[in-house]
Short mmCIF file of C-alpha atoms in Angstrom, two decimals:
data_model
loop_
_atom_site.label_atom_id
_atom_site.label_comp_id
_atom_site.label_asym_id
_atom_site.label_seq_id
_atom_site.Cartn_x
_atom_site.Cartn_y
_atom_site.Cartn_z
CA MET A 1 0.00 0.00 0.00
CA LYS A 2 2.92 2.28 0.68
CA ALA A 3 3.97 1.88 -2.95
CA GLN A 4 0.47 2.74 -4.19
CA LYS A 5 0.34 5.82 -2.03
CA GLY A 6 3.81 6.87 -3.16
CA LEU A 7 2.90 6.39 -6.82
CA LYS A 8 -0.29 8.39 -6.40
CA LEU A 9 1.63 11.26 -4.84
CA LEU A 10 4.21 11.08 -7.64
CA PHE A 11 1.60 11.13 -10.43
CA ASP A 12 -0.30 13.95 -8.74
CA ALA A 13 2.92 15.96 -8.58
CA VAL A 14 3.70 15.24 -12.26
CA LEU A 15 0.19 16.24 -13.33
CA ALA A 16 0.34 19.45 -11.28
CA GLU A 17 3.72 20.37 -12.75
CA ALA A 18 2.51 19.64 -16.30
CA LYS A 19 -0.44 21.94 -15.72
CA GLU A 20 1.73 24.80 -14.46
CA ASN A 21 4.74 24.33 -16.71
CA PRO A 22 4.06 24.17 -20.48
CA ALA A 23 7.68 23.19 -21.29
CA PHE A 24 7.47 20.25 -18.93
CA ALA A 25 4.11 19.26 -20.40
CA ARG A 26 5.55 19.31 -23.91
CA ARG A 27 8.49 17.20 -22.79
CA ILE A 28 6.18 14.58 -21.30
CA GLU A 29 4.07 14.67 -24.45
CA SER A 30 7.15 14.16 -26.61
CA LEU A 31 8.07 11.06 -24.63
CA PHE A 32 4.64 9.59 -25.20
CA THR A 33 4.89 10.44 -28.87
CA ALA A 34 8.21 8.63 -29.01
CA TRP A 35 6.56 5.60 -27.41
CA ALA A 36 3.35 5.70 -29.40
CA PRO A 37 3.14 2.82 -31.88
CA PRO A 38 1.95 3.35 -35.45
CA SER A 39 -1.65 2.15 -35.74
CA LYS A 40 -0.90 -0.84 -37.99
CA ARG A 41 1.75 -2.41 -35.77
CA ALA A 42 1.40 -5.79 -34.07
CA PRO A 43 -1.29 -6.23 -31.40
CA LYS A 44 -0.57 -4.53 -28.09
CA ALA A 45 -0.02 -7.75 -26.19
CA LYS A 46 2.89 -8.76 -28.40
CA ARG A 47 4.81 -5.50 -28.16
CA PRO A 48 7.68 -5.23 -25.70
CA ALA A 49 7.19 -2.82 -22.84
CA PRO A 50 8.10 0.73 -23.90
CA THR A 51 11.26 2.26 -22.48
CA LEU A 52 12.61 5.79 -22.40
CA HIS A 53 14.68 5.12 -25.52
CA SER A 54 12.11 3.26 -27.55
CA ARG A 55 12.62 4.24 -31.16
CA SER A 56 10.25 6.83 -32.54
CA PRO A 57 9.13 6.47 -36.17
CA VAL A 58 10.89 9.68 -37.22
CA ALA A 59 14.16 8.53 -35.66
CA GLU A 60 13.89 5.33 -37.68
CA GLU A 61 13.27 7.24 -40.85
CA ILE A 62 15.80 10.06 -40.54
CA HIS A 63 19.41 9.71 -39.50
CA PRO A 64 20.69 13.31 -39.35
CA THR A 65 24.44 12.71 -39.64
CA ARG A 66 24.08 10.04 -42.31
CA ASP A 67 21.44 11.96 -44.26
CA ILE A 68 23.27 15.28 -44.27
CA GLU A 69 26.21 13.57 -45.97
CA ARG A 70 23.94 11.69 -48.37
CA LEU A 71 21.40 14.41 -49.17
CA GLY A 72 23.28 17.58 -48.28
CA GLU A 73 22.17 20.31 -45.91
CA ASP A 74 19.18 21.29 -48.06
CA GLY A 75 18.16 17.65 -48.42
CA LEU A 76 18.13 17.18 -44.66
CA HIS A 77 16.14 20.41 -44.24
CA ALA A 78 13.64 19.05 -46.77
CA ALA A 79 13.39 15.73 -44.94
CA LEU A 80 12.67 17.56 -41.70
CA ALA A 81 10.09 19.92 -43.22
CA GLY A 82 6.54 19.37 -42.05
CA ARG A 83 7.55 17.41 -38.95
CA SER A 84 5.93 18.38 -35.70
CA PRO A 85 8.00 19.84 -32.84
CA LEU A 86 7.42 16.64 -30.89
CA GLU A 87 8.72 14.46 -33.70
CA LEU A 88 11.80 16.65 -34.05
CA LEU A 89 12.44 16.58 -30.30
CA ALA A 90 12.20 12.79 -30.38
CA LEU A 91 14.73 12.78 -33.23
CA LEU A 92 17.12 15.01 -31.24
CA ASP A 93 16.78 12.72 -28.25
CA ALA A 94 17.28 9.51 -30.21
CA HIS A 95 20.50 10.82 -31.76
CA ASN A 96 21.74 12.63 -28.64
CA LEU A 97 22.05 15.85 -30.63
CA ASP A 98 20.93 18.09 -27.78
CA PRO A 99 22.65 16.71 -24.68
CA ALA A 100 22.12 19.91 -22.72
CA GLY A 101 18.40 20.00 -23.55
CA LYS A 102 18.49 23.47 -25.14
CA MET A 103 15.55 22.73 -27.40
CA MET A 104 13.41 21.08 -24.76
CA ALA A 105 11.07 24.03 -24.41
CA GLU A 106 11.09 25.04 -28.08
CA THR A 107 7.77 24.87 -29.95
CA ASP A 108 8.75 26.19 -33.37
CA SER A 109 9.43 23.35 -35.83
CA ASP A 110 11.64 25.52 -38.02
CA VAL A 111 13.87 26.44 -35.09
CA ILE A 112 14.19 22.81 -34.00
CA ALA A 113 14.83 21.63 -37.56
CA GLY A 114 17.57 24.26 -37.91
CA PHE A 115 19.07 23.02 -34.66
CA VAL A 116 19.02 19.41 -35.93
CA VAL A 117 20.91 20.40 -39.09
CA ALA A 118 23.45 22.52 -37.21
CA ALA A 119 24.03 19.82 -34.59
CA ALA A 120 24.45 17.16 -37.27
CA LYS A 121 27.06 19.29 -39.07
CA LYS A 122 28.90 19.90 -35.82
CA LYS A 123 28.85 16.22 -34.92
CA ILE A 124 30.29 15.19 -38.28
CA ALA A 125 33.07 17.77 -38.01
CA ARG A 126 33.88 16.60 -34.48
CA ASP A 127 33.88 12.93 -35.41
CA ARG A 128 36.18 13.58 -38.36
CA LYS A 129 38.67 15.15 -35.98
CA ALA A 130 38.28 12.22 -33.59
CA PHE A 131 39.34 9.80 -36.29
CA ASP A 132 42.51 11.76 -36.96
CA TYR A 133 44.58 9.47 -34.77
CA MET B 1 47.99 16.74 3.38
CA THR B 2 48.33 14.88 0.10
CA ALA B 3 45.69 13.57 -2.24
CA ILE B 4 44.20 10.11 -2.05
CA ILE B 5 45.31 8.36 -5.21
CA LEU B 6 42.96 5.96 -6.98
CA SER B 7 43.69 3.92 -10.07
CA ILE B 8 40.84 2.72 -12.25
CA VAL B 9 42.45 -0.30 -13.75
CA ASN B 10 41.84 -3.66 -15.38
CA MET B 11 43.78 -5.67 -17.91
CA LYS B 12 40.56 -6.19 -19.86
CA GLY B 13 39.20 -3.51 -22.17
CA GLY B 14 35.57 -2.47 -22.58
CA VAL B 15 34.69 -2.78 -18.92
CA GLY B 16 33.97 0.92 -18.41
CA LYS B 17 37.20 2.18 -16.86
CA SER B 18 37.05 5.63 -18.44
CA THR B 19 33.34 6.05 -17.84
CA VAL B 20 33.79 5.12 -14.18
CA ALA B 21 36.78 7.47 -13.84
CA VAL B 22 34.84 10.40 -15.29
CA ALA B 23 31.62 9.76 -13.35
CA LEU B 24 33.48 9.27 -10.10
CA ALA B 25 35.50 12.46 -10.62
CA GLU B 26 32.38 14.48 -11.43
CA ALA B 27 30.43 13.15 -8.47
CA LEU B 28 33.32 13.85 -6.08
CA SER B 29 33.78 17.36 -7.41
CA LEU B 30 30.12 18.32 -7.63
CA ARG B 31 28.57 16.67 -4.61
CA ARG B 32 31.46 16.64 -2.16
CA ARG B 33 33.25 19.77 -3.33
CA ALA B 34 36.44 17.72 -3.46
CA ARG B 35 39.35 18.93 -5.57
CA VAL B 36 39.89 16.20 -8.15
CA LEU B 37 42.56 15.62 -10.77
CA VAL B 38 42.05 12.97 -13.45
CA ILE B 39 45.26 11.77 -15.10
CA ASP B 40 44.52 9.94 -18.32
CA LEU B 41 47.08 7.24 -19.08
CA ASP B 42 45.14 5.56 -21.86
CA PRO B 43 46.21 6.38 -25.45
CA GLN B 44 42.59 5.92 -26.52
CA SER B 45 42.15 9.28 -24.72
CA ASN B 46 38.50 8.60 -23.96
CA ALA B 47 38.50 10.17 -20.50
CA SER B 48 40.33 13.22 -21.89
CA ILE B 49 37.76 13.77 -24.63
CA MET B 50 34.85 13.02 -22.29
CA LEU B 51 36.08 15.65 -19.84
CA ALA B 52 37.62 18.33 -22.06
CA GLY B 53 35.67 17.91 -25.29
CA GLN B 54 37.17 17.40 -28.70
CA ASP B 55 38.21 21.02 -29.31
CA ARG B 56 40.00 21.65 -26.01
CA TRP B 57 41.66 18.26 -26.29
CA ASP B 58 42.89 19.13 -29.81
CA GLY B 59 44.26 22.38 -28.40
CA LEU B 60 46.16 20.57 -25.65
CA ARG B 61 47.54 18.13 -28.17
CA LEU B 62 48.77 20.93 -30.43
CA ALA B 63 50.24 22.85 -27.50
CA GLY B 64 52.01 19.77 -26.15
CA ARG B 65 50.26 20.04 -22.77
CA THR B 66 49.64 16.32 -22.34
CA ILE B 67 50.95 13.42 -20.29
CA ASP B 68 52.96 12.07 -23.23
CA GLU B 69 54.85 15.36 -23.54
CA PHE B 70 55.56 15.32 -19.80
CA PHE B 71 57.16 11.88 -19.96
CA GLU B 72 58.87 12.53 -23.27
CA ALA B 73 60.58 15.69 -21.98
CA ARG B 74 62.08 13.67 -19.14
CA LEU B 75 63.01 10.63 -21.17
CA GLU B 76 64.59 12.77 -23.91
CA GLN B 77 66.09 15.12 -21.32
CA LEU B 78 64.49 18.14 -22.95
CA GLU B 79 63.37 21.28 -21.16
CA GLN B 80 61.34 20.11 -18.20
CA GLU B 81 58.32 21.63 -16.52
CA PRO B 82 56.56 20.26 -13.45
CA LEU B 83 53.53 18.04 -13.97
CA LYS B 84 51.43 20.92 -12.66
CA ALA B 85 52.15 22.80 -15.88
CA TYR B 86 50.25 20.13 -17.82
CA VAL B 87 47.02 20.48 -15.84
CA LEU B 88 43.92 21.71 -17.68
CA GLU B 89 41.72 23.34 -15.09
CA GLU B 90 37.95 23.14 -14.74
CA VAL B 91 37.03 20.45 -17.20
CA SER B 92 33.70 18.56 -17.47
CA ASP B 93 30.46 19.61 -19.09
CA VAL B 94 28.57 19.30 -15.80
CA GLU B 95 27.31 22.55 -14.34
CA GLY B 96 28.93 23.37 -11.00
CA CYS B 97 31.72 20.85 -11.45
CA ASP B 98 34.40 23.49 -11.01
CA THR B 99 36.99 21.67 -8.92
CA LEU B 100 37.77 19.01 -11.50
CA ASP B 101 41.03 19.21 -13.48
CA LEU B 102 42.62 16.98 -16.10
CA ILE B 103 45.99 15.92 -17.41
CA ALA B 104 45.12 14.69 -20.87
CA CYS B 105 46.50 11.83 -22.89
CA THR B 106 46.82 11.46 -26.66
CA PRO B 107 47.18 8.47 -28.98
CA GLU B 108 50.89 9.33 -29.27
CA PHE B 109 51.34 8.15 -25.69
CA ARG B 110 51.68 4.60 -26.98
CA PHE B 111 54.95 5.62 -28.68
CA VAL B 112 56.38 7.00 -25.44
CA GLU B 113 56.28 3.60 -23.77
CA ARG B 114 57.50 1.81 -26.88
CA ASP B 115 60.39 4.24 -27.41
CA ALA B 116 61.42 4.11 -23.76
CA ILE B 117 61.58 0.32 -23.87
CA ALA B 118 63.55 0.36 -27.13
CA ARG B 119 65.99 3.03 -25.94
CA PHE B 120 66.82 1.55 -22.55
CA THR B 121 66.80 -2.13 -23.43
CA GLY B 122 68.98 -1.20 -26.44
CA ARG B 123 71.54 0.11 -23.98
CA GLY B 124 71.46 -3.16 -22.08
CA PHE B 125 69.02 -2.19 -19.32
CA ALA B 126 66.51 -4.76 -18.13
CA ILE B 127 62.80 -4.06 -18.53
CA GLU B 128 62.60 -3.68 -14.75
CA SER B 129 64.98 -0.73 -15.02
CA VAL B 130 62.73 0.90 -17.60
CA GLN B 131 59.80 0.34 -15.28
CA ALA B 132 61.75 1.86 -12.38
CA LYS B 133 62.74 4.88 -14.49
CA LEU B 134 59.13 5.56 -15.50
CA ALA B 135 57.95 5.08 -11.91
CA THR B 136 60.54 7.59 -10.69
CA ILE B 137 59.41 10.14 -13.27
CA ALA B 138 55.76 9.58 -12.38
CA ALA B 139 56.40 9.84 -8.64
CA SER B 140 58.39 13.06 -8.97
CA GLY B 141 55.67 14.47 -11.21
CA LEU B 142 52.96 13.67 -8.70
CA ARG B 143 54.81 15.54 -5.98
CA SER B 144 54.12 18.82 -7.78
CA VAL B 145 50.34 18.30 -7.70
CA GLN B 146 49.62 16.04 -4.76
CA ARG B 147 48.94 18.82 -2.29
CA ASP B 148 46.59 20.64 -4.63
CA TYR B 149 43.96 17.90 -4.68
CA ASP B 150 41.83 15.70 -2.45
CA TYR B 151 41.69 12.92 -5.03
CA ILE B 152 43.89 12.01 -7.95
CA ILE B 153 42.33 9.46 -10.28
CA PHE B 154 44.42 7.56 -12.83
CA ASP B 155 42.46 6.24 -15.79
CA CYS B 156 44.66 3.33 -16.82
CA PRO B 157 44.96 1.71 -20.22
CA PRO B 158 43.85 -1.87 -20.74
CA GLY B 159 46.48 -4.55 -21.18
CA ILE B 160 49.69 -4.96 -19.28
CA SER B 161 51.19 -1.51 -19.59
CA LEU B 162 54.24 -0.09 -17.85
CA PHE B 163 52.26 3.08 -17.21
CA ALA B 164 49.37 1.19 -15.63
CA GLU B 165 51.87 -0.52 -13.37
CA CYS B 166 53.39 2.86 -12.45
CA ALA B 167 49.95 4.16 -11.54
CA ILE B 168 49.22 1.14 -9.34
CA ALA B 169 52.57 1.53 -7.61
CA LEU B 170 51.60 5.10 -6.68
CA SER B 171 48.05 4.35 -5.61
CA ASP B 172 46.32 4.20 -2.26
CA TYR B 173 43.38 2.30 -3.72
CA LEU B 174 42.48 0.44 -6.87
CA VAL B 175 39.06 0.20 -8.47
CA LEU B 176 38.84 -2.71 -10.90
CA PRO B 177 35.75 -2.42 -13.11
CA THR B 178 34.72 -5.88 -14.25
CA VAL B 179 31.87 -7.30 -16.27
CA PRO B 180 30.61 -10.31 -14.32
CA ASP B 181 31.21 -12.98 -16.92
CA TYR B 182 33.44 -16.03 -16.92
CA ILE B 183 36.26 -14.74 -19.14
CA SER B 184 36.45 -11.40 -17.34
CA ARG B 185 36.64 -13.12 -13.96
CA LEU B 186 39.45 -15.40 -15.14
CA GLY B 187 41.50 -12.39 -16.22
CA LEU B 188 40.69 -10.65 -12.97
CA LEU B 189 42.06 -13.50 -10.86
CA ALA B 190 45.52 -13.15 -12.40
CA PHE B 191 45.48 -9.38 -12.63
CA TRP B 192 44.28 -8.81 -9.08
CA ARG B 193 47.19 -10.74 -7.57
CA ARG B 194 49.67 -8.84 -9.72
CA ALA B 195 48.05 -5.52 -8.85
CA LEU B 196 48.22 -6.23 -5.11
CA LYS B 197 51.94 -6.94 -5.39
CA LEU B 198 52.47 -3.63 -7.17
CA LEU B 199 50.74 -1.49 -4.55
CA PRO B 200 53.13 0.52 -2.37
CA HIS B 201 54.60 -1.13 0.75
CA GLY B 202 52.17 -0.93 3.62
CA LYS B 203 49.22 -0.80 1.24
CA ARG B 204 49.31 -4.35 -0.14
CA ASP B 205 46.00 -5.08 1.41
CA GLU B 206 43.06 -6.87 -0.18
CA ASN B 207 40.79 -4.14 1.13
CA ARG B 208 42.50 -1.57 -1.07
CA ALA B 209 41.69 -3.25 -4.36
CA PHE B 210 37.96 -3.04 -5.00
CA VAL B 211 36.25 -4.92 -7.75
CA LEU B 212 33.39 -2.95 -9.30
CA ALA B 213 30.78 -4.88 -11.25
CA THR B 214 29.92 -3.00 -14.46
CA ARG B 215 27.61 -3.49 -17.43
CA TYR B 216 25.61 -5.79 -15.20
CA ASP B 217 22.47 -7.41 -16.55
CA GLU B 218 20.45 -8.62 -13.60
CA THR B 219 18.23 -10.68 -15.86
CA SER B 220 21.18 -12.85 -16.87
CA PRO B 221 21.47 -15.96 -14.69
CA GLY B 222 25.07 -16.33 -15.88
CA GLN B 223 26.02 -12.85 -14.69
CA ARG B 224 24.28 -13.38 -11.36
CA ALA B 225 26.26 -16.57 -10.85
CA GLN B 226 29.53 -14.88 -11.79
CA LEU B 227 28.82 -12.04 -9.37
CA GLY B 228 28.63 -14.66 -6.63
CA GLU B 229 31.98 -16.08 -7.72
CA ILE B 230 33.50 -12.60 -7.64
CA ASP B 231 32.17 -12.07 -4.12
CA ARG B 232 33.82 -15.28 -3.02
CA ASP B 233 37.26 -14.25 -4.29
CA PHE B 234 37.46 -10.47 -4.11
CA ALA B 235 36.52 -7.38 -2.15
CA ARG B 236 33.67 -6.04 -4.25
CA LEU B 237 32.02 -2.65 -3.97
CA LYS B 238 28.34 -2.94 -3.12
CA THR B 239 27.50 -0.48 -5.88
CA ILE B 240 26.85 -2.19 -9.19
CA ILE B 241 26.88 -0.31 -12.48
CA PRO B 242 24.07 -1.75 -14.60
CA TYR B 243 24.10 -2.13 -18.35
CA ASN B 244 22.45 1.15 -19.27
CA SER B 245 22.31 3.09 -22.50
CA ASP B 246 22.00 6.39 -20.62
CA ILE B 247 25.43 5.82 -19.09
CA ALA B 248 26.92 5.03 -22.49
CA ARG B 249 25.54 8.17 -24.10
CA ALA B 250 26.72 10.38 -21.24
CA ALA B 251 30.21 9.92 -22.68
CA GLU B 252 29.39 12.34 -25.46
CA TYR B 253 30.68 15.78 -24.47
CA SER B 254 28.14 18.58 -24.48
CA GLU B 255 29.36 22.01 -25.51
CA ASP B 256 26.62 23.48 -23.35
CA LYS B 257 26.81 22.81 -19.63
CA ARG B 258 24.21 20.47 -18.19
CA SER B 259 23.30 19.14 -14.78
CA PHE B 260 24.76 15.89 -13.43
CA GLU B 261 21.27 14.36 -13.67
CA ALA B 262 20.77 15.52 -17.26
CA LYS B 263 24.12 14.02 -18.21
CA TRP B 264 23.90 10.63 -16.52
CA ARG B 265 20.09 10.41 -16.58
CA SER B 266 18.96 7.08 -15.10
CA GLY B 267 22.62 6.33 -14.26
CA ALA B 268 23.04 9.46 -12.08
CA SER B 269 22.04 7.91 -8.78
CA VAL B 270 24.24 4.85 -9.20
CA MET B 271 27.25 7.01 -10.07
CA GLN B 272 26.60 9.12 -7.00
CA ALA B 273 26.34 5.95 -4.91
CA LEU B 274 29.67 4.80 -6.33
CA ALA B 275 31.37 8.02 -5.27
CA ASP B 276 29.83 7.78 -1.79
CA GLU B 277 31.00 4.22 -1.37
CA VAL B 278 34.53 4.92 -2.58
CA VAL B 279 34.83 7.82 -0.13
CA GLU B 280 33.47 5.65 2.66
CA ARG B 281 35.85 2.78 1.88
CA ALA B 282 38.80 5.15 1.64
CA SER B 283 37.92 6.72 4.98
CA ARG B 284 38.17 3.32 6.70
CA ASN B 285 41.90 3.20 6.03
CA PHE B 286 42.52 6.89 6.32
CA ALA B 287 45.01 7.98 8.94
CA PRO B 288 46.35 11.54 8.93
CA GLN B 289 50.07 11.63 8.26
CA ALA B 290 52.49 13.10 10.77
CA GLY B 291 52.45 16.85 10.43
CA ALA B 292 49.04 16.98 8.79
CA ASP B 293 47.03 19.85 10.15
CA ALA B 294 43.56 19.73 11.68
CA ALA B 295 41.86 20.76 8.46
CA ASP B 296 43.57 17.88 6.71
CA ALA B 297 42.47 15.45 9.38
CA ALA B 298 38.88 16.59 8.98
CA ARG B 299 38.94 16.08 5.24
CA LEU B 300 37.55 12.57 5.38
CA PRO B 301 34.83 11.60 5.38
CA LEU B 302 33.81 14.40 3.05
CA GLN B 303 30.25 15.27 3.86
#
């Protein structure tokens, strides 16, 4: 019973914070989006339990550092166009492109997409230097 | 009062030595306000890049402010500066981690050991003499920094390296990260005995060489069984580092500062527990040296 009480208090606190803090609410929403299965996937019972790093569909489809080399900067911008902020945040998270969480509260897709492209460029440049052993 | 010296060491690679060294250093600096110096002895330079970031590390490499240059200057009898001159201050991408310094390593460090062996054995010296020469250089170097820190952490290379042996010979304590599987435990049996023999006189004590279980998968019956075997043969830290993708991705340096929790995510609490346990274990053997002042004596346990 202690556990149930503790969980209730925890969920109440999370709900209250989400109500007061839009950035926190968006972050929570983005996690659920990352977890959410496409509608035509296997029946619920057969899916493994979701985890924090479950792959989101957009992270499966777009690989920023690979795609910027393959498609160029404009090509990556085009691939990111029309994606929702939540999808783009899930992409940043999956590829660890925003380790300090600078975009966490951002709601503008264009801003987040620009950040994805810039972070991908930076990561490629850094990795190239790393291989200069 | 001089620093407590810890070596993170294991003959086996891929067990998380650098990750443990970095997390431990950050937790000690941030949570206990301890002054910490990490000395990277691994030519893979992972701890250096994790703590300083690629750009600062490149700068150190170009400027010759690295551990390889320190040893090379002494072995080649070039102009010599104290080890202190090679310290990069305030590393780490964790906010508030401002008492953590680094002496970085580069891939060229592998040539320093190779060249030293070739030069001295070519002149008829035994390998033990080369080892003694390197140990003397390392010990004299440490003297210039030992009073500036509470903890000095050596991140040792895998394999049987002369530099790893030097670090052990200078250490108060060893932390031996180990994946609890059969092959790792076999290697540990041999390495642990060798490491104990290398510890300084008066410190060759089984309670100074702590095995740390890493990359642990509690759902694996095999790993659970091996953990029991480890407990039978070694002094193991109670803290266990689980297999965890959050810990792996924390290795990637962030140009923007972040909190300890944002960096280590679900691994933050276990890394904090590791630091607490290491401090607690170290305090059991801690005895202020003659001449140490009251402030020194009060240093441990750090609360």
